[in-house]
Amino acid sequence: KQEVTQIPAALSVPEGENLVLNCSFTDSAIYNLQWFRQDPGKGLTSLLLIQSSQREQTSGRLNASLDKSSGRSTLYIAASQPGDSATYLCAVFSGYALNFGKGTSLLVTP
Amino acid sequence: ETGVTQSPTHLIKTRGQQVTLRCSSQSGHNTVSWYQQALGQGPQFIFQYYREEENGRGNFPPRFSGLQFPNYSSELNVNALELDDSALYLCASSKTGGTEAFFGQGTRLTVV
């Protein structure tokens, strides 16, 4: 059974800092990995999708990497802003379902 | 191009009742999945529909059932509601399984 773990569970940083969120998964037989953002009580917003054959994807200030063999992905956020405050969820697709971690709750203070 | 929309946004039901949640998939998407998210947890997969057929199911009892219609919209039905069914229910659509999934804003279900 695929297990997805996200570290840290919560993170508080001052505005302007670069930060890294970590995601690990137990079964390397994945099709893709997707990072999402979730604001309190809201749905999920897709940030980046990395196919299993790719090593990284970039979108604006976000960069996600994937090391399938070691079962790890990182989400790098450059020059953080208060508007980045949200919960970030990592999910791996192994068959027909996304398996999610519990998320990292990020607070960026002005 | 419209995104994934869910209705209603909030719902309060009494234990033992039945509920139907609705989802309109994004234009061009033929696969719809439903997830349950308890407070402070990651979403848990309920089931997936592809071309009106259930295509996979997570660890949820049979009182959770669904439908997909010819226009690829979908319903989630939950019978005999329990207090633990209180959660945010999320619908996701994709072009096929394994491609990028797009989520709706969710339906917050409270069972009292």
mmCIF file of C-alpha atoms in Angstrom:
data_model
loop_
_atom_site.group_PDB
_atom_site.id
_atom_site.type_symbol
_atom_site.label_atom_id
_atom_site.label_comp_id
_atom_site.label_asym_id
_atom_site.label_seq_id
_atom_site.Cartn_x
_atom_site.Cartn_y
_atom_site.Cartn_z
ATOM 1 C CA LYS A 1 0.000 0.000 0.000
ATOM 2 C CA GLN A 2 1.379 3.405 -0.988
ATOM 3 C CA GLU A 3 2.175 5.655 1.974
ATOM 4 C CA VAL A 4 2.911 9.330 1.453
ATOM 5 C CA THR A 5 4.604 11.408 4.145
ATOM 6 C CA GLN A 6 5.147 15.153 4.198
ATOM 7 C CA ILE A 7 7.696 16.930 6.341
ATOM 8 C CA PRO A 8 7.439 19.313 8.075
ATOM 9 C CA ALA A 9 3.796 19.265 9.152
ATOM 10 C CA ALA A 10 3.899 23.010 9.724
ATOM 11 C CA LEU A 11 6.286 25.796 8.814
ATOM 12 C CA SER A 12 6.415 29.497 9.621
ATOM 13 C CA VAL A 13 8.827 31.767 7.743
ATOM 14 C CA PRO A 14 9.298 35.519 7.275
ATOM 15 C CA GLU A 15 8.417 37.011 3.926
ATOM 16 C CA GLY A 16 11.156 36.770 1.301
ATOM 17 C CA GLU A 17 12.666 33.481 2.419
ATOM 18 C CA ASN A 18 13.246 30.579 0.072
ATOM 19 C CA LEU A 19 11.828 27.338 1.420
ATOM 20 C CA VAL A 20 11.637 23.628 0.703
ATOM 21 C CA LEU A 21 8.755 21.263 1.396
ATOM 22 C CA ASN A 22 9.427 17.553 1.424
ATOM 23 C CA CYS A 23 7.355 14.582 0.300
ATOM 24 C CA SER A 24 8.299 10.907 0.487
ATOM 25 C CA PHE A 25 6.492 7.826 -0.766
ATOM 26 C CA THR A 26 7.020 4.125 -0.120
ATOM 27 C CA ASP A 27 6.341 2.557 -3.538
ATOM 28 C CA SER A 28 8.430 3.900 -6.429
ATOM 29 C CA ALA A 29 6.076 2.409 -9.049
ATOM 30 C CA ILE A 30 4.249 5.662 -9.724
ATOM 31 C CA TYR A 31 2.884 7.249 -12.874
ATOM 32 C CA ASN A 32 3.161 10.829 -11.702
ATOM 33 C CA LEU A 33 3.319 13.108 -8.678
ATOM 34 C CA GLN A 34 1.252 16.234 -8.223
ATOM 35 C CA TRP A 35 1.604 19.157 -5.813
ATOM 36 C CA PHE A 36 -1.505 21.012 -4.684
ATOM 37 C CA ARG A 37 -2.293 24.079 -2.644
ATOM 38 C CA GLN A 38 -5.300 24.190 -0.321
ATOM 39 C CA ASP A 39 -6.629 27.309 1.370
ATOM 40 C CA PRO A 40 -8.641 26.775 4.591
ATOM 41 C CA GLY A 41 -11.954 25.045 3.909
ATOM 42 C CA LYS A 42 -11.441 25.200 0.158
ATOM 43 C CA GLY A 43 -10.729 22.772 -2.663
ATOM 44 C CA LEU A 44 -7.334 21.876 -4.099
ATOM 45 C CA THR A 45 -5.479 23.973 -6.635
ATOM 46 C CA SER A 46 -3.033 22.085 -8.833
ATOM 47 C CA LEU A 47 0.435 23.635 -8.747
ATOM 48 C CA LEU A 48 2.704 21.229 -10.596
ATOM 49 C CA LEU A 49 2.505 17.773 -12.161
ATOM 50 C CA ILE A 50 5.661 15.717 -12.631
ATOM 51 C CA GLN A 51 5.493 12.595 -14.783
ATOM 52 C CA SER A 52 7.471 9.588 -13.578
ATOM 53 C CA SER A 53 9.970 10.069 -16.436
ATOM 54 C CA GLN A 54 10.685 13.678 -15.465
ATOM 55 C CA ARG A 55 13.095 15.021 -12.846
ATOM 56 C CA GLU A 56 11.576 18.451 -12.261
ATOM 57 C CA GLN A 57 8.938 20.985 -13.233
ATOM 58 C CA THR A 58 8.889 24.733 -12.809
ATOM 59 C CA SER A 59 6.093 27.277 -12.660
ATOM 60 C CA GLY A 60 6.943 30.844 -11.711
ATOM 61 C CA ARG A 61 8.469 30.858 -8.230
ATOM 62 C CA LEU A 62 7.756 27.153 -7.754
ATOM 63 C CA ASN A 63 10.043 24.285 -8.635
ATOM 64 C CA ALA A 64 9.272 20.641 -7.941
ATOM 65 C CA SER A 65 11.742 17.800 -8.225
ATOM 66 C CA LEU A 66 11.191 14.058 -8.317
ATOM 67 C CA ASP A 67 13.598 11.260 -7.425
ATOM 68 C CA LYS A 68 11.487 8.191 -8.090
ATOM 69 C CA SER A 69 14.119 5.647 -7.111
ATOM 70 C CA SER A 70 14.506 7.102 -3.634
ATOM 71 C CA GLY A 71 10.794 7.864 -3.272
ATOM 72 C CA ARG A 72 11.195 11.602 -2.749
ATOM 73 C CA SER A 73 9.934 14.879 -4.096
ATOM 74 C CA THR A 74 10.598 18.445 -3.016
ATOM 75 C CA LEU A 75 8.687 21.645 -3.657
ATOM 76 C CA TYR A 76 10.892 24.723 -3.666
ATOM 77 C CA ILE A 77 9.226 28.106 -3.198
ATOM 78 C CA ALA A 78 11.395 31.109 -3.983
ATOM 79 C CA ALA A 79 10.996 34.524 -2.370
ATOM 80 C CA SER A 80 7.977 33.554 -0.280
ATOM 81 C CA GLN A 81 5.068 35.993 0.092
ATOM 82 C CA PRO A 82 2.216 36.219 2.655
ATOM 83 C CA GLY A 83 -0.154 35.111 -0.128
ATOM 84 C CA ASP A 84 1.692 31.776 -0.243
ATOM 85 C CA SER A 85 0.249 30.919 3.176
ATOM 86 C CA ALA A 86 -1.790 27.734 2.729
ATOM 87 C CA THR A 87 -1.523 23.975 3.110
ATOM 88 C CA TYR A 88 0.569 22.240 0.461
ATOM 89 C CA LEU A 89 -0.327 18.659 -0.410
ATOM 90 C CA CYS A 90 1.708 16.099 -2.305
ATOM 91 C CA ALA A 91 -0.066 13.252 -4.102
ATOM 92 C CA VAL A 92 1.244 10.266 -6.062
ATOM 93 C CA PHE A 93 -0.703 8.480 -8.764
ATOM 94 C CA SER A 94 0.027 4.753 -8.794
ATOM 95 C CA GLY A 95 -2.965 3.268 -10.600
ATOM 96 C CA TYR A 96 -6.364 4.877 -10.587
ATOM 97 C CA ALA A 97 -6.206 6.971 -7.419
ATOM 98 C CA LEU A 98 -4.170 9.796 -5.988
ATOM 99 C CA ASN A 99 -2.551 8.952 -2.652
ATOM 100 C CA PHE A 100 -2.106 12.069 -0.556
ATOM 101 C CA GLY A 101 0.121 13.062 2.287
ATOM 102 C CA LYS A 102 -1.338 15.021 5.210
ATOM 103 C CA GLY A 103 0.160 18.232 3.938
ATOM 104 C CA THR A 104 2.488 20.967 5.138
ATOM 105 C CA SER A 105 0.785 24.013 6.634
ATOM 106 C CA LEU A 106 2.782 27.090 5.597
ATOM 107 C CA LEU A 107 2.551 30.524 7.193
ATOM 108 C CA VAL A 108 4.508 33.388 5.636
ATOM 109 C CA THR A 109 4.621 36.407 7.932
ATOM 110 C CA PRO A 110 5.051 39.985 6.646
ATOM 111 C CA GLU B 1 -13.409 26.616 -20.339
ATOM 112 C CA THR B 2 -15.254 26.012 -17.078
ATOM 113 C CA GLY B 3 -13.540 24.348 -14.138
ATOM 114 C CA VAL B 4 -14.856 21.649 -11.823
ATOM 115 C CA THR B 5 -17.936 22.776 -9.924
ATOM 116 C CA GLN B 6 -19.574 21.083 -6.954
ATOM 117 C CA SER B 7 -22.922 21.583 -5.291
ATOM 118 C CA PRO B 8 -23.967 22.298 -2.673
ATOM 119 C CA THR B 9 -21.068 24.031 -0.922
ATOM 120 C CA HIS B 10 -22.354 23.235 2.561
ATOM 121 C CA LEU B 11 -24.833 20.708 3.885
ATOM 122 C CA ILE B 12 -26.092 19.662 7.300
ATOM 123 C CA LYS B 13 -27.756 16.267 7.671
ATOM 124 C CA THR B 14 -29.013 14.121 10.529
ATOM 125 C CA ARG B 15 -27.509 10.724 11.326
ATOM 126 C CA GLY B 16 -29.284 7.988 9.353
ATOM 127 C CA GLN B 17 -30.324 10.251 6.493
ATOM 128 C CA GLN B 18 -29.166 10.018 2.891
ATOM 129 C CA VAL B 19 -27.298 12.687 0.912
ATOM 130 C CA THR B 20 -26.458 13.348 -2.740
ATOM 131 C CA LEU B 21 -23.537 15.512 -3.766
ATOM 132 C CA ARG B 22 -23.040 16.709 -7.332
ATOM 133 C CA CYS B 23 -20.043 17.475 -9.522
ATOM 134 C CA SER B 24 -19.675 18.926 -12.989
ATOM 135 C CA SER B 25 -16.388 17.958 -14.556
ATOM 136 C CA GLN B 26 -14.116 20.267 -16.478
ATOM 137 C CA SER B 27 -14.818 20.545 -20.193
ATOM 138 C CA GLY B 28 -13.100 17.760 -22.150
ATOM 139 C CA HIS B 29 -12.586 15.528 -19.083
ATOM 140 C CA ASN B 30 -14.107 12.039 -19.024
ATOM 141 C CA THR B 31 -12.828 10.777 -15.682
ATOM 142 C CA VAL B 32 -14.247 11.837 -12.318
ATOM 143 C CA SER B 33 -12.950 10.834 -8.887
ATOM 144 C CA TRP B 34 -14.363 11.499 -5.435
ATOM 145 C CA TYR B 35 -12.334 12.021 -2.264
ATOM 146 C CA GLN B 36 -13.192 12.468 1.402
ATOM 147 C CA GLN B 37 -11.067 14.826 3.490
ATOM 148 C CA ALA B 38 -11.417 14.782 7.256
ATOM 149 C CA LEU B 39 -10.170 17.776 9.210
ATOM 150 C CA GLY B 40 -6.373 17.904 9.319
ATOM 151 C CA GLN B 41 -5.975 14.908 7.018
ATOM 152 C CA GLY B 42 -5.131 14.387 3.373
ATOM 153 C CA PRO B 43 -7.945 13.454 0.995
ATOM 154 C CA GLN B 44 -8.873 9.754 0.860
ATOM 155 C CA PHE B 45 -9.956 8.154 -2.410
ATOM 156 C CA ILE B 46 -13.574 6.971 -2.514
ATOM 157 C CA PHE B 47 -14.040 5.880 -6.136
ATOM 158 C CA GLN B 48 -13.492 6.827 -9.757
ATOM 159 C CA TYR B 49 -15.797 6.849 -12.775
ATOM 160 C CA TYR B 50 -14.709 6.592 -16.375
ATOM 161 C CA ARG B 51 -17.257 6.712 -19.172
ATOM 162 C CA GLU B 52 -20.137 6.058 -16.763
ATOM 163 C CA GLU B 53 -18.544 2.958 -15.192
ATOM 164 C CA GLU B 54 -16.947 2.665 -11.752
ATOM 165 C CA ASN B 55 -13.258 2.216 -12.497
ATOM 166 C CA GLY B 56 -11.762 1.817 -9.051
ATOM 167 C CA ARG B 57 -12.784 2.045 -5.418
ATOM 168 C CA GLY B 58 -11.049 2.876 -2.173
ATOM 169 C CA ASN B 59 -11.707 1.472 1.277
ATOM 170 C CA PHE B 60 -15.238 2.795 1.696
ATOM 171 C CA PRO B 61 -18.375 0.772 2.506
ATOM 172 C CA PRO B 62 -21.123 0.100 -0.074
ATOM 173 C CA ARG B 63 -23.342 2.815 1.390
ATOM 174 C CA PHE B 64 -21.070 5.164 -0.571
ATOM 175 C CA SER B 65 -22.200 4.915 -4.189
ATOM 176 C CA GLY B 66 -21.951 7.016 -7.287
ATOM 177 C CA LEU B 67 -23.065 7.696 -10.802
ATOM 178 C CA GLN B 68 -21.557 9.298 -13.857
ATOM 179 C CA PHE B 69 -23.789 10.718 -16.576
ATOM 180 C CA PRO B 70 -23.263 10.903 -20.347
ATOM 181 C CA ASN B 71 -22.079 14.504 -20.024
ATOM 182 C CA TYR B 72 -19.443 13.198 -17.521
ATOM 183 C CA SER B 73 -20.977 14.973 -14.541
ATOM 184 C CA SER B 74 -21.207 12.818 -11.442
ATOM 185 C CA GLU B 75 -23.067 12.211 -8.187
ATOM 186 C CA LEU B 76 -21.894 10.820 -4.873
ATOM 187 C CA ASN B 77 -24.605 9.241 -2.747
ATOM 188 C CA VAL B 78 -24.149 8.321 0.895
ATOM 189 C CA ASN B 79 -26.830 6.298 2.689
ATOM 190 C CA ALA B 80 -27.370 5.813 6.414
ATOM 191 C CA LEU B 81 -25.175 8.769 7.336
ATOM 192 C CA GLU B 82 -22.889 8.410 10.345
ATOM 193 C CA LEU B 83 -21.270 11.145 12.422
ATOM 194 C CA ASP B 84 -17.852 10.132 11.019
ATOM 195 C CA ASP B 85 -19.058 10.959 7.511
ATOM 196 C CA SER B 86 -18.679 14.627 8.420
ATOM 197 C CA ALA B 87 -15.926 15.862 6.101
ATOM 198 C CA LEU B 88 -15.071 17.892 3.028
ATOM 199 C CA TYR B 89 -16.005 15.922 -0.107
ATOM 200 C CA LEU B 90 -13.899 16.720 -3.130
ATOM 201 C CA CYS B 91 -14.505 15.911 -6.753
ATOM 202 C CA ALA B 92 -11.672 15.788 -9.279
ATOM 203 C CA SER B 93 -11.779 15.471 -13.038
ATOM 204 C CA SER B 94 -9.102 14.561 -15.552
ATOM 205 C CA LYS B 95 -8.843 13.732 -19.240
ATOM 206 C CA THR B 96 -7.989 10.155 -18.367
ATOM 207 C CA GLY B 97 -6.717 8.503 -15.239
ATOM 208 C CA GLY B 98 -3.124 9.495 -14.629
ATOM 209 C CA THR B 99 -3.253 12.900 -16.234
ATOM 210 C CA GLU B 100 -3.402 16.130 -14.256
ATOM 211 C CA ALA B 101 -6.337 16.161 -11.857
ATOM 212 C CA PHE B 102 -8.358 19.321 -11.261
ATOM 213 C CA PHE B 103 -10.452 19.657 -8.140
ATOM 214 C CA GLY B 104 -13.655 21.458 -7.318
ATOM 215 C CA GLN B 105 -14.146 23.690 -4.275
ATOM 216 C CA GLY B 106 -15.642 20.837 -2.288
ATOM 217 C CA THR B 107 -18.842 20.206 -0.349
ATOM 218 C CA ARG B 108 -18.647 20.495 3.426
ATOM 219 C CA LEU B 109 -20.948 17.851 4.917
ATOM 220 C CA THR B 110 -21.822 17.994 8.586
ATOM 221 C CA VAL B 111 -23.723 15.068 10.129
ATOM 222 C CA VAL B 112 -25.402 15.799 13.464
#
